[in-house]
Coordinates of C-alpha atoms in Angstrom, one line a residue:
M1 CA -6.6 -133.8 -127.2
A2 CA -5.5 -131.5 -124.3
K3 CA -2.9 -132.3 -121.6
I4 CA -4.4 -131.5 -118.2
A5 CA -2.6 -131.3 -114.9
F6 CA -4.1 -132.5 -111.6
L7 CA -2.4 -130.9 -108.6
L8 CA -2.4 -133.4 -105.8
A9 CA -1.0 -134.0 -102.3
G10 CA -2.2 -136.4 -99.6
G11 CA -5.6 -135.8 -98.0
F12 CA -7.5 -134.7 -101.1
E13 CA -11.3 -135.3 -101.3
D14 CA -11.5 -138.7 -103.0
S15 CA -14.5 -138.0 -105.4
E16 CA -13.2 -134.6 -106.3
M17 CA -10.2 -136.3 -107.9
I18 CA -11.6 -139.5 -109.1
N19 CA -14.6 -138.1 -111.0
P20 CA -13.0 -135.2 -112.9
Y21 CA -9.9 -137.3 -113.6
E22 CA -11.9 -140.2 -115.1
A23 CA -14.2 -137.8 -117.1
I24 CA -11.2 -136.0 -118.6
K25 CA -9.6 -139.2 -119.6
E26 CA -12.9 -140.6 -121.0
A27 CA -13.2 -137.4 -123.1
G28 CA -9.9 -138.3 -124.8
H29 CA -7.6 -135.9 -122.9
E30 CA -4.3 -136.7 -121.2
A31 CA -4.3 -136.4 -117.4
V32 CA -1.0 -135.9 -115.6
I33 CA -0.8 -136.0 -111.8
I34 CA 1.6 -133.3 -110.4
G35 CA 2.6 -133.6 -106.8
L36 CA 5.1 -131.9 -104.5
E37 CA 7.7 -134.5 -105.7
K38 CA 7.6 -137.1 -108.5
G39 CA 6.9 -140.6 -107.3
V40 CA 5.2 -139.5 -104.0
E41 CA 2.1 -141.5 -103.1
C42 CA -1.0 -139.3 -102.5
P43 CA -3.7 -141.0 -100.5
G44 CA -7.3 -139.7 -100.5
K45 CA -8.9 -138.3 -97.3
Q46 CA -11.6 -141.0 -97.4
G47 CA -9.1 -143.8 -98.0
T48 CA -10.9 -145.1 -101.1
V49 CA -8.1 -144.2 -103.6
S50 CA -4.5 -143.2 -103.8
Y51 CA -2.5 -141.8 -106.7
T52 CA 1.2 -141.5 -107.4
A53 CA 2.6 -138.1 -108.6
E54 CA 3.9 -138.6 -112.2
L55 CA 5.7 -135.2 -112.2
G56 CA 7.1 -133.0 -109.4
A57 CA 5.9 -129.4 -109.2
A58 CA 9.5 -128.2 -109.8
D59 CA 9.4 -129.8 -113.2
A60 CA 6.0 -128.6 -114.2
N61 CA 5.9 -126.0 -117.0
G62 CA 2.7 -124.1 -117.7
S63 CA 3.3 -124.1 -121.5
D64 CA 3.1 -127.9 -121.5
F65 CA -0.5 -128.0 -120.3
A66 CA -3.9 -126.8 -121.4
G67 CA -5.1 -126.4 -117.8
V68 CA -5.2 -127.6 -114.3
V69 CA -7.7 -129.3 -111.9
I70 CA -7.2 -128.8 -108.2
P71 CA -9.3 -131.2 -106.1
G72 CA -10.3 -130.1 -102.5
G73 CA -10.0 -131.7 -99.1
G74 CA -6.8 -131.1 -97.1
A75 CA -4.4 -131.3 -100.1
P76 CA -4.6 -127.6 -101.2
E77 CA -3.2 -126.5 -97.9
A78 CA 0.0 -128.5 -98.5
L79 CA 0.1 -127.4 -102.2
R80 CA -0.4 -123.7 -101.8
V81 CA 2.8 -123.2 -99.7
N82 CA 5.0 -124.7 -102.4
E83 CA 6.7 -122.1 -104.6
D84 CA 6.7 -124.4 -107.6
V85 CA 3.0 -125.1 -107.4
V86 CA 2.2 -121.4 -107.1
R87 CA 4.6 -120.6 -110.1
F88 CA 2.9 -123.3 -112.2
V89 CA -0.6 -121.9 -111.6
K90 CA 0.6 -118.3 -112.2
E91 CA 2.1 -119.5 -115.6
L92 CA -1.2 -121.1 -116.6
N93 CA -3.1 -117.9 -115.7
E94 CA -0.6 -115.6 -117.6
Q95 CA -1.2 -117.8 -120.6
G96 CA -5.0 -117.6 -120.2
K97 CA -5.3 -121.4 -119.6
L98 CA -8.0 -123.2 -117.6
I99 CA -7.5 -123.2 -113.8
S100 CA -10.2 -125.2 -112.1
G101 CA -10.7 -125.9 -108.4
I102 CA -13.4 -127.5 -106.2
C103 CA -14.1 -127.2 -102.5
H104 CA -10.7 -126.1 -100.9
G105 CA -9.0 -126.2 -104.3
P106 CA -9.2 -122.4 -104.8
Q107 CA -6.8 -122.0 -101.9
V108 CA -4.1 -122.6 -104.4
M109 CA -5.5 -119.9 -106.7
I110 CA -5.5 -117.5 -103.7
S111 CA -1.8 -118.1 -103.1
A112 CA -1.1 -117.8 -106.8
D113 CA -3.0 -114.5 -106.8
V114 CA -5.1 -115.4 -109.9
L115 CA -8.6 -114.5 -108.6
K116 CA -8.5 -110.7 -108.6
G117 CA -11.6 -109.4 -110.4
K118 CA -12.9 -112.8 -111.4
E119 CA -16.0 -114.6 -110.3
A120 CA -15.5 -117.7 -108.2
T121 CA -17.0 -120.0 -105.6
S122 CA -15.6 -122.5 -103.1
Y123 CA -16.4 -124.5 -99.9
I124 CA -18.1 -122.0 -97.6
G125 CA -15.3 -122.2 -95.1
I126 CA -12.9 -120.3 -97.4
R127 CA -15.6 -117.9 -98.8
D128 CA -14.1 -114.9 -97.0
D129 CA -10.6 -115.8 -98.3
I130 CA -11.9 -115.9 -101.8
K131 CA -13.4 -112.4 -101.3
L132 CA -10.2 -111.1 -99.7
A133 CA -8.2 -112.4 -102.7
G134 CA -10.3 -109.9 -104.8
A135 CA -12.7 -112.4 -106.4
I136 CA -16.4 -111.8 -106.8
Y137 CA -17.8 -114.6 -104.7
K138 CA -21.0 -116.4 -105.9
D139 CA -22.7 -119.2 -104.0
E140 CA -23.5 -121.4 -107.0
E141 CA -22.8 -125.0 -108.0
V142 CA -20.3 -123.9 -110.6
V143 CA -18.9 -120.5 -111.4
V144 CA -17.0 -119.7 -114.6
G145 CA -15.0 -116.4 -114.4
E146 CA -12.9 -116.0 -117.5
N147 CA -10.3 -118.9 -117.4
I148 CA -11.3 -119.9 -113.8
V149 CA -13.8 -122.7 -113.1
T150 CA -14.8 -123.3 -109.5
S151 CA -17.3 -125.4 -107.5
R152 CA -18.3 -125.8 -103.8
T153 CA -18.6 -129.4 -102.8
P154 CA -18.7 -133.0 -104.1
A155 CA -22.4 -132.5 -104.8
D156 CA -21.4 -130.0 -107.5
E157 CA -19.1 -132.3 -109.3
P158 CA -21.4 -132.9 -112.4
A159 CA -21.6 -129.2 -113.1
F160 CA -17.8 -128.7 -112.4
I161 CA -16.9 -131.5 -114.8
R162 CA -19.4 -130.2 -117.4
E163 CA -17.8 -126.7 -117.4
I164 CA -14.2 -128.1 -117.5
L165 CA -15.0 -130.2 -120.5
A166 CA -16.7 -127.3 -122.2
K167 CA -13.6 -125.2 -121.7
L168 CA -11.5 -127.9 -123.2
S169 CA -13.6 -128.5 -126.3

């Protein structure tokens, strides 16, 4: 059983959190929601769901987790400017652990400077940012580049979840 972090702030894309979160728990792994501060409520962009941060980013330690999932929507924009979030993602990368993001989720990876030389995808609106971060951009439903797993949109969630679970097995 692996312990997986979910990086979350308000405005995330609802299904991009709900579906991977439930799939990871159903597979027997532990899912921990990390927010900007512990106890902060994080409502989804579509208003169908809300989660409470179980751990603040300042208290998150990469060595305590097997990987991270970063849902898209508006949340990555708030997460990527937080030094503790960036540090946490860098720690996971240095340890060769899973870093996964869908839609706008890779914005956090860009800020953590973990995409250089790796294959990745994203929502088309941040495609150029992915390329400028040094990644090899691919317009595919899911792209696995070493320890990085990325997808484009909610339509790609089944492939995204499949590859995350494969990395954890």
